[in-house]
mmCIF file of C-alpha atoms in Angstrom:
data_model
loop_
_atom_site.group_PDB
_atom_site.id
_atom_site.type_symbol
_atom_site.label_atom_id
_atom_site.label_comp_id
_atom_site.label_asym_id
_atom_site.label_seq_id
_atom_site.Cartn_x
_atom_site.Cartn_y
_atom_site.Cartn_z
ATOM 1 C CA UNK A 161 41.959 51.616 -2.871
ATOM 2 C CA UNK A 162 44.499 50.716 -0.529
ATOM 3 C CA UNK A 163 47.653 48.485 -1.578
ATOM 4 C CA UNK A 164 46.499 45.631 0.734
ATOM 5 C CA UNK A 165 43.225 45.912 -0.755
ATOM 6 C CA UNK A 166 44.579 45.722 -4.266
ATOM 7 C CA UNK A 167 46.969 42.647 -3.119
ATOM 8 C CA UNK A 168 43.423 40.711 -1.981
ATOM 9 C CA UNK A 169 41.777 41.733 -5.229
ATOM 10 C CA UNK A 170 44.846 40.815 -7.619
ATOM 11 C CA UNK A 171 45.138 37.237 -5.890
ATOM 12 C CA UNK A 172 45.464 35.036 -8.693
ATOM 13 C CA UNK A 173 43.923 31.816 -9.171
ATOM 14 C CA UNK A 174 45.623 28.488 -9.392
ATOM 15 C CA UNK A 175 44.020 27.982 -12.809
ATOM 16 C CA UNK A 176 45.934 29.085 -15.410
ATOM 17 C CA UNK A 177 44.631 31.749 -17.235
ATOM 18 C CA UNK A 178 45.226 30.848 -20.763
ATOM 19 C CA UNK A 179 44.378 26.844 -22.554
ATOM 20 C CA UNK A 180 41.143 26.078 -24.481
ATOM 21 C CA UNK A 181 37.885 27.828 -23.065
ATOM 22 C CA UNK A 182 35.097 25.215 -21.996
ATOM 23 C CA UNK A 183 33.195 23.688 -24.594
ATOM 24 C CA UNK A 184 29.946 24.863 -25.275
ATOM 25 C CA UNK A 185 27.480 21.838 -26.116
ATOM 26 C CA UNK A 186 26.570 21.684 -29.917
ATOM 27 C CA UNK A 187 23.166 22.825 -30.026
ATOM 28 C CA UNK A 188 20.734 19.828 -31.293
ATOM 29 C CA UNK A 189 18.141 20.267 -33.584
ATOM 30 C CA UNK A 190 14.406 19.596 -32.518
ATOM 31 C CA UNK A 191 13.917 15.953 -33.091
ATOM 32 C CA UNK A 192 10.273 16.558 -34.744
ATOM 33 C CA UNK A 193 10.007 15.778 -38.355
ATOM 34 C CA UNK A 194 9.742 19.566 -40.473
ATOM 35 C CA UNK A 195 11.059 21.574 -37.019
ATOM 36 C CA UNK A 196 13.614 24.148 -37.331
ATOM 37 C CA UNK A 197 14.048 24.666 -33.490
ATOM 38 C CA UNK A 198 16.097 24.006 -30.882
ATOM 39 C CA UNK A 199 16.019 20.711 -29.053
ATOM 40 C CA UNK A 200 16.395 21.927 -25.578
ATOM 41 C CA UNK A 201 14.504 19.510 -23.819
ATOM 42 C CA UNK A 202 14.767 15.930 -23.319
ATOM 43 C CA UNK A 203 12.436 12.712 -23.668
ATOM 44 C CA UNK A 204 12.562 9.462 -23.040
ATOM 45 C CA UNK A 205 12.715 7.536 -26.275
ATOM 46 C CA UNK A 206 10.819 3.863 -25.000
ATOM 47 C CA UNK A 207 9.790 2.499 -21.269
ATOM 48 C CA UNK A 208 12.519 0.228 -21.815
ATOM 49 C CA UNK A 209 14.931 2.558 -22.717
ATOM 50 C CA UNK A 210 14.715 5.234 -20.064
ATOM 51 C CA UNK A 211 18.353 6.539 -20.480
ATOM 52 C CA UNK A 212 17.975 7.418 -24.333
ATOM 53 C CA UNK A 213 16.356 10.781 -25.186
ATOM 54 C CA UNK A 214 14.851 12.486 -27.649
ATOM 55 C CA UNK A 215 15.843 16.134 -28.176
ATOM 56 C CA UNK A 216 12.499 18.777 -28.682
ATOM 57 C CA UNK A 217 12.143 22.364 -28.941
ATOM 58 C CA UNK A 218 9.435 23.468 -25.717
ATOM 59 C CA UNK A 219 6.102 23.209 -27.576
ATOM 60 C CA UNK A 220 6.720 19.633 -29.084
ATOM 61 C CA UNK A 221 7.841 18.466 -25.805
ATOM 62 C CA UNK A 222 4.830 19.359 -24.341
ATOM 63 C CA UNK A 223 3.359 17.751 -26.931
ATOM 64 C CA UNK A 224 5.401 14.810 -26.804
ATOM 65 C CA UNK A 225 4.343 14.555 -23.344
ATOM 66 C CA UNK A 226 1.173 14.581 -23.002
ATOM 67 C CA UNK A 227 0.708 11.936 -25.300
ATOM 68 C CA UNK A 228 3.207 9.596 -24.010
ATOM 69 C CA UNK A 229 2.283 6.546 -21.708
ATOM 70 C CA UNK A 230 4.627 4.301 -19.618
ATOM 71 C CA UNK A 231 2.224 1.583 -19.514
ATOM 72 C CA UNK A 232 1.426 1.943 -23.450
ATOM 73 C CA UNK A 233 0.963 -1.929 -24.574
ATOM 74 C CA UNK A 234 1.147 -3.550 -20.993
ATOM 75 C CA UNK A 235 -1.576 -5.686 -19.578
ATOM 76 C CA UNK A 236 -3.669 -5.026 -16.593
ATOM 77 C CA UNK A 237 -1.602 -7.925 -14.623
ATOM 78 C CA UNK A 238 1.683 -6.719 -15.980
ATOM 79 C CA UNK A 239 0.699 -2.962 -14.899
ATOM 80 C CA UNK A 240 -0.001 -4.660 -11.419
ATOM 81 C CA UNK A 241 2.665 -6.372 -11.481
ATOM 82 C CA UNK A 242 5.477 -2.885 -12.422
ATOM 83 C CA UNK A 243 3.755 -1.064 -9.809
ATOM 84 C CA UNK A 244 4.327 -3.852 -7.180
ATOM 85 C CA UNK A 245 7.941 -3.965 -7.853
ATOM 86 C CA UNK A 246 7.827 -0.440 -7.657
ATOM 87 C CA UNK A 247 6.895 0.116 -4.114
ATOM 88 C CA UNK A 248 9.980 -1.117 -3.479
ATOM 89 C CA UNK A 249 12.277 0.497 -5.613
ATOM 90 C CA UNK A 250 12.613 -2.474 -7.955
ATOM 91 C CA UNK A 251 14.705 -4.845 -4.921
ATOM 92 C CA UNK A 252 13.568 -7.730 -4.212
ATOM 93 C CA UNK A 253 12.029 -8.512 -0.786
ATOM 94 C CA UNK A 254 11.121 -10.819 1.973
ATOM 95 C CA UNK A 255 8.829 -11.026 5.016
ATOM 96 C CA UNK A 256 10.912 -9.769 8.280
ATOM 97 C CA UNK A 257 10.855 -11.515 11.652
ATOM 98 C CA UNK A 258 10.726 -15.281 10.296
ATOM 99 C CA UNK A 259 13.679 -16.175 11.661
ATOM 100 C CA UNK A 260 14.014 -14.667 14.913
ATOM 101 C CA UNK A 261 10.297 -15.816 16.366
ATOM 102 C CA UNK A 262 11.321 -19.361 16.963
ATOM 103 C CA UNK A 263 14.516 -18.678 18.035
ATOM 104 C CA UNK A 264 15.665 -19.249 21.782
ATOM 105 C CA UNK A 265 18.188 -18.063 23.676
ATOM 106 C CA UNK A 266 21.930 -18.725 22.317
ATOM 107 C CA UNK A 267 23.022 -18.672 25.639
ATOM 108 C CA UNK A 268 21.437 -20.238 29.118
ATOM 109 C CA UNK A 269 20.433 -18.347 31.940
ATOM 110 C CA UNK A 270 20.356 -19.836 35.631
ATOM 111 C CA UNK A 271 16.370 -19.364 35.610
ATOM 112 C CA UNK A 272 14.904 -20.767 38.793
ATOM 113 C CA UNK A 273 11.742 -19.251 38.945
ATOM 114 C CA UNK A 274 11.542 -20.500 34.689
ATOM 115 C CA UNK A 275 10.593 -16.384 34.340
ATOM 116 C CA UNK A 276 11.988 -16.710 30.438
ATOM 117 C CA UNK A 277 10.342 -19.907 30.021
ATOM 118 C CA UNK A 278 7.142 -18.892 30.525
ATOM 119 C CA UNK A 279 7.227 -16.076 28.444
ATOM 120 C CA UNK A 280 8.488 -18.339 25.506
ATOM 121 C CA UNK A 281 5.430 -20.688 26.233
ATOM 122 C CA UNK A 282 2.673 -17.555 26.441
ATOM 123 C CA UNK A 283 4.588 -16.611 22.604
ATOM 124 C CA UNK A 284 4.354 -20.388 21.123
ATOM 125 C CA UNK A 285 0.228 -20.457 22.500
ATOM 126 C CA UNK A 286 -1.870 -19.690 19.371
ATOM 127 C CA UNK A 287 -4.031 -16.589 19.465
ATOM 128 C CA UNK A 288 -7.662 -16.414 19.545
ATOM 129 C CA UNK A 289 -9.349 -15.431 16.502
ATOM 130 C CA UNK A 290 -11.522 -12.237 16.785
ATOM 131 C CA UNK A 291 -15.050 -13.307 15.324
ATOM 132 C CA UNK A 292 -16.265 -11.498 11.727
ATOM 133 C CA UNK A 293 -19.464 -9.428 12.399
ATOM 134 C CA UNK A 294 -21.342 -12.378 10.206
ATOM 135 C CA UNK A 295 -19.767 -15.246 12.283
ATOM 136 C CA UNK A 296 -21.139 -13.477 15.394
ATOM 137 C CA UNK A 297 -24.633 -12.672 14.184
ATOM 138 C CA UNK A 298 -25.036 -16.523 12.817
ATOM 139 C CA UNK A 299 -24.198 -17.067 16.741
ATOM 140 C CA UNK A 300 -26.738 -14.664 17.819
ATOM 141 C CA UNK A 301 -29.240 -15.652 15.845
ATOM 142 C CA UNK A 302 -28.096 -19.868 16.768
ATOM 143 C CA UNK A 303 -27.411 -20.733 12.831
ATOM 144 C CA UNK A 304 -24.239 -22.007 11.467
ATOM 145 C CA UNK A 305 -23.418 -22.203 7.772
ATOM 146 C CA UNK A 306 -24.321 -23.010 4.890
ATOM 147 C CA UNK A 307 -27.149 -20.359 5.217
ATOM 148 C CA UNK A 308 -29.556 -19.146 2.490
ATOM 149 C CA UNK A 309 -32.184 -17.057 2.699
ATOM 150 C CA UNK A 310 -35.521 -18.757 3.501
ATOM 151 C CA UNK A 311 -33.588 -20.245 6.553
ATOM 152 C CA UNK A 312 -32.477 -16.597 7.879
ATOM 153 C CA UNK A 313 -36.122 -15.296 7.672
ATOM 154 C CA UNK A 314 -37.307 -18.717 9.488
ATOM 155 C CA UNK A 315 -35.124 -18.390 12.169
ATOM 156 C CA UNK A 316 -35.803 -14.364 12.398
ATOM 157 C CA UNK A 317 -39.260 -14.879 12.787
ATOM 158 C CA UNK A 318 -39.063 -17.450 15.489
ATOM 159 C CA UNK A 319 -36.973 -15.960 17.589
ATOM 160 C CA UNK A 320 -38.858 -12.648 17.072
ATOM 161 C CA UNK A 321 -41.968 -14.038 18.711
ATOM 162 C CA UNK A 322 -39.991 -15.391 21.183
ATOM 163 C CA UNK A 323 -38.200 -12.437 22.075
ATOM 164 C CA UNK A 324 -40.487 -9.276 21.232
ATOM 165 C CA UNK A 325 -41.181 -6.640 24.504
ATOM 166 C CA UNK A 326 -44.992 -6.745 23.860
ATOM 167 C CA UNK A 327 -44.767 -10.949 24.186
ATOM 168 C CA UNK A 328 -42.291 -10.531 27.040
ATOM 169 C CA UNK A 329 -44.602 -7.214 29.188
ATOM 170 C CA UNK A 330 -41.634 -5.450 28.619
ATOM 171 C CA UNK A 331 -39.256 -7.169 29.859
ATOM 172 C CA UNK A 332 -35.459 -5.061 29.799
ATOM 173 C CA UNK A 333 -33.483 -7.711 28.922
ATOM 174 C CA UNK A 334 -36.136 -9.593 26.103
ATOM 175 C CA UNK A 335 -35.690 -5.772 24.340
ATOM 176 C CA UNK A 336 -31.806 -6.079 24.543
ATOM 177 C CA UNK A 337 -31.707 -9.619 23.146
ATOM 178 C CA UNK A 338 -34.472 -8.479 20.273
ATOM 179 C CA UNK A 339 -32.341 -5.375 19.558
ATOM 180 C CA UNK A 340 -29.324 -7.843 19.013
ATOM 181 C CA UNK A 341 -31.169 -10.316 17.099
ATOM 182 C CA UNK A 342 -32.384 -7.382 14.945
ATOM 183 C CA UNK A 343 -29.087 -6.325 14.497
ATOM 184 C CA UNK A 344 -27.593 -10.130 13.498
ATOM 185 C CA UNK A 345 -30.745 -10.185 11.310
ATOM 186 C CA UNK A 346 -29.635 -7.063 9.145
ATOM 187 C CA UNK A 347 -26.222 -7.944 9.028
ATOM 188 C CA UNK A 348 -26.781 -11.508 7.383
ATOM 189 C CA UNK A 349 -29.233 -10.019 5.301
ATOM 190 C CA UNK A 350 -26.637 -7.296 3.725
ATOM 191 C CA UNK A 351 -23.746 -10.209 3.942
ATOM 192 C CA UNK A 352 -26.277 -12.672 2.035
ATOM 193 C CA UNK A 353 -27.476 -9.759 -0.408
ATOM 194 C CA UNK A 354 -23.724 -9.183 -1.714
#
């Protein structure tokens, strides 16, 4: 070796190199009654008290394990309730947007043609509500609730005569209006079956 190479190599650290060497953790004892192991590996002791362990050698932590169960002794609405709160990391929550939707403008804006004023109105008009597939058969079909089903199979039948191709001489559109009253037919059938 070179001297400059030696100077790199003897560089000495800041640390000094004498004082106590690090302590070694005391080795624990496996916490299972009549074992003469090593506790190596950790376990929580209790759901409520995550933070304090239990000390096992490997094959009684496996053990350990597999038998344990967060939700030991919990109900089925408290279980609901845990995993709820854990969706969102235990913090409690609240519904976003609430306050800014009915908020106008802090400021005013020379607006002659009212362009922001309309849009506000358009936001305030209440949407139309999309129809459920039973709401819309019950409309095909010209019923409206409460429905059973003697009435359905009334009204099917009617309308069926009315409407069938071979009454009709084949009429295109009498075929699309029994294909949708077929259709609305099945559908209240399966919703009144449930």
């Amino acid at each position: 070796m070179t001297g400059a190479m030696k100077a790199t190599n003897a560089r000495r650290s800041w640390r000094p190199a004498f004082g106590p060497a690090p302590a070694q953790p005391a080795l624990r004892r496996c916490d299972h009654p009549g074992c003469a192991e090593h506790g190596e590996y950790r376990a929580p002791q209790a759901r409520d008290r995550l933070t304090d362990y239990y000390w096992f050698c490997l094959e009684h932590v496996r053990e350990y394990n597999s038998a344990w169960n967060y939700y030991a002794g919990m109900g089925t609405e408290e279980i609901e309730a845990e995993l709820r709160k854990d969706t969102t990391w235990q913090r409690p929550t609240w519904p976003l947007g609430i306050q800014g939707a009915k908020r106008k403008f802090a400021y005013t804006i020379h607006d002659p043609f009212e362009v922001f004023e309309d849009a506000a109105t358009e936001e305030a008009r209440p949407k139309a509500r999309t129809a459920t597939p039973e709401e819309e058969a019950m409309r095909v079909l010209e019923l409206s609730p409460p429905l059973n089903n003697d009435m359905l199979k009334a009204r099917y039948k009617e309308l069926v005569k009315q409407h069938h191709p071979d009454a009709n001489n084949g009429d295109k559109e009498a075929e699309e209006r029994f294909k949708r009253i077929n259709q609305a037919y099945n559908t209240l059938k399966l919703s009144l079956s449930q």
